[in-house]
């Protein structure tokens, strides 16, 4: 019994490593030549982490660069909140935010300016500053 569990863990571990290797490969391949050196971390992609806490969206304001892909990772940390969804009207994005589950939103904002995001009822809100 013990060995079965151990081998299962090993299989899962290998599968996980395999998956993340695949993800890494495809991302590297999709990048145009030359951009690999300019940004060592994640290519041109901008990764922003957003949380829903008792204070609402945290941070309520963050900056991104225009014309470059954004990976917004939103995690709702509190059970009692109005913000069980995130809505970004300008991008026609509306996504449920399950408790303690990281939700990934991928988009690119081309024009500099401010883009509002909010809960489904548009009460708790924040803004993306595009520069
Ligand atoms: Cu709300």
CSV table of C-alpha atoms and ligand atoms in Angstrom, one decimal:
chain,number,residue,atom,x,y,z
A,1,UNK,CA,0.0,0.0,0.0
A,2,UNK,CA,2.8,2.4,0.9
A,3,UNK,CA,4.7,1.7,-2.3
A,4,UNK,CA,1.5,2.3,-4.3
A,5,UNK,CA,1.1,5.7,-2.8
A,6,UNK,CA,4.7,6.5,-3.3
A,7,UNK,CA,4.7,5.6,-6.9
A,8,UNK,CA,1.6,7.5,-7.5
A,9,UNK,CA,3.3,10.6,-6.0
A,10,UNK,CA,6.2,10.0,-8.2
A,11,UNK,CA,4.0,9.7,-11.3
A,12,UNK,CA,2.2,12.9,-10.4
A,13,UNK,CA,5.5,14.7,-9.8
A,14,UNK,CA,6.8,13.7,-13.2
A,15,UNK,CA,3.6,14.7,-14.8
A,16,UNK,CA,3.8,18.1,-13.1
A,17,UNK,CA,7.4,18.7,-14.2
A,18,UNK,CA,6.4,17.6,-17.7
A,19,UNK,CA,3.5,20.0,-17.8
A,20,UNK,CA,5.5,23.0,-16.6
A,21,UNK,CA,8.3,22.2,-19.0
A,22,UNK,CA,5.8,22.2,-21.9
A,23,UNK,CA,4.3,25.5,-20.8
A,24,UNK,CA,7.7,27.1,-20.6
A,25,UNK,CA,8.7,25.8,-24.0
A,26,UNK,CA,5.6,27.1,-25.8
A,27,UNK,CA,6.0,30.5,-24.2
A,28,UNK,CA,9.6,30.8,-25.3
A,29,UNK,CA,8.8,29.7,-28.8
A,30,UNK,CA,6.0,32.2,-29.2
A,31,UNK,CA,8.3,35.1,-28.4
A,32,UNK,CA,9.8,36.9,-31.3
A,33,UNK,CA,13.5,36.6,-31.8
A,34,UNK,CA,15.5,39.2,-29.9
A,35,UNK,CA,12.9,39.9,-27.2
A,36,UNK,CA,14.3,37.0,-25.2
A,37,UNK,CA,17.4,39.0,-24.2
A,38,UNK,CA,15.6,42.3,-23.4
A,39,UNK,CA,13.4,40.9,-20.7
A,40,UNK,CA,14.8,37.9,-18.8
A,41,UNK,CA,11.9,37.2,-16.5
A,42,UNK,CA,8.8,36.5,-18.5
A,43,UNK,CA,9.5,37.9,-22.0
A,44,UNK,CA,7.3,41.0,-22.5
A,45,UNK,CA,4.5,39.7,-20.3
A,46,UNK,CA,3.7,41.7,-17.3
A,47,UNK,CA,2.5,39.6,-14.4
A,48,UNK,CA,0.4,41.4,-11.8
A,49,UNK,CA,-1.1,39.9,-8.7
A,50,UNK,CA,-4.3,41.2,-7.4
A,51,UNK,CA,-6.1,40.2,-4.2
A,52,UNK,CA,-9.6,40.7,-2.9
A,53,UNK,CA,-9.4,41.4,0.8
A,54,UNK,CA,-11.6,43.2,3.4
A,55,UNK,CA,-10.2,46.4,1.9
A,56,UNK,CA,-11.5,45.5,-1.6
A,57,UNK,CA,-9.1,45.0,-4.5
A,58,UNK,CA,-5.5,45.2,-3.4
A,59,UNK,CA,-3.7,47.0,-5.0
A,60,UNK,CA,-6.6,49.2,-6.1
A,61,UNK,CA,-4.4,50.8,-8.7
A,62,UNK,CA,-1.4,49.4,-10.7
A,63,UNK,CA,0.5,50.3,-13.8
A,64,UNK,CA,1.1,48.3,-16.9
A,65,UNK,CA,2.8,49.2,-20.2
A,66,UNK,CA,0.7,49.8,-23.3
A,67,UNK,CA,0.8,47.2,-26.0
A,68,UNK,CA,2.3,44.5,-23.9
A,69,UNK,CA,0.5,41.4,-22.7
A,70,UNK,CA,-0.7,41.4,-19.1
A,71,UNK,CA,-1.2,38.4,-17.0
A,72,UNK,CA,-3.5,39.4,-14.1
A,73,UNK,CA,-3.7,36.8,-11.3
A,74,UNK,CA,-6.6,37.5,-9.0
A,75,UNK,CA,-7.2,35.7,-5.8
A,76,UNK,CA,-10.1,36.3,-3.5
A,77,UNK,CA,-8.9,36.0,0.1
A,78,UNK,CA,-12.1,36.8,2.0
A,79,UNK,CA,-15.4,34.9,2.1
A,80,UNK,CA,-17.6,37.9,2.9
A,81,UNK,CA,-17.1,40.4,0.2
A,82,UNK,CA,-19.1,42.0,-2.5
A,83,UNK,CA,-16.3,41.2,-5.0
A,84,UNK,CA,-17.0,37.6,-5.9
A,85,UNK,CA,-16.5,38.6,-9.6
A,86,UNK,CA,-14.2,40.9,-11.4
A,87,UNK,CA,-15.5,42.9,-14.3
A,88,UNK,CA,-13.3,44.9,-16.7
A,89,UNK,CA,-15.9,46.5,-19.0
A,90,UNK,CA,-13.4,47.9,-21.5
A,91,UNK,CA,-12.0,44.5,-22.1
A,92,UNK,CA,-15.4,42.7,-21.9
A,93,UNK,CA,-14.0,40.6,-19.2
A,94,UNK,CA,-16.2,39.2,-16.4
A,95,UNK,CA,-14.8,36.4,-14.3
A,96,UNK,CA,-16.0,34.7,-11.1
A,97,UNK,CA,-13.6,34.7,-8.3
A,98,UNK,CA,-13.8,31.5,-6.3
A,99,UNK,CA,-12.5,31.8,-2.7
A,100,UNK,CA,-8.7,31.2,-2.5
A,101,UNK,CA,-8.4,30.2,-6.1
A,102,UNK,CA,-6.0,32.1,-8.3
A,103,UNK,CA,-7.9,33.3,-11.5
A,104,UNK,CA,-5.7,34.2,-14.4
A,105,UNK,CA,-6.8,36.9,-16.9
A,106,UNK,CA,-4.7,37.6,-20.0
A,107,UNK,CA,-5.1,40.7,-22.0
A,108,UNK,CA,-3.3,43.6,-23.7
A,109,UNK,CA,-4.2,47.2,-23.3
A,110,UNK,CA,-3.1,49.2,-26.3
A,111,UNK,CA,-3.9,52.8,-25.4
A,112,UNK,CA,-2.4,54.7,-22.5
A,113,UNK,CA,-5.0,55.8,-20.0
A,114,UNK,CA,-7.0,54.4,-17.1
A,115,UNK,CA,-9.1,51.3,-17.2
A,116,UNK,CA,-11.5,50.6,-14.5
A,117,UNK,CA,-12.2,47.2,-12.9
A,118,UNK,CA,-14.8,46.4,-10.4
A,119,UNK,CA,-17.1,43.8,-8.8
A,120,UNK,CA,-20.2,42.7,-10.6
A,121,UNK,CA,-22.3,45.5,-9.0
A,122,UNK,CA,-19.7,48.1,-9.8
A,123,UNK,CA,-19.2,49.0,-6.1
A,124,UNK,CA,-15.8,47.8,-5.2
A,125,UNK,CA,-13.4,49.1,-7.8
A,126,UNK,CA,-9.9,49.8,-8.9
A,127,UNK,CA,-8.0,51.0,-11.9
A,128,UNK,CA,-5.3,49.9,-14.3
A,129,UNK,CA,-3.0,52.7,-15.3
A,130,UNK,CA,-1.8,52.1,-18.8
A,131,UNK,CA,1.4,53.9,-19.7
B,1,LIG,CU1,-20.1,44.5,-5.5
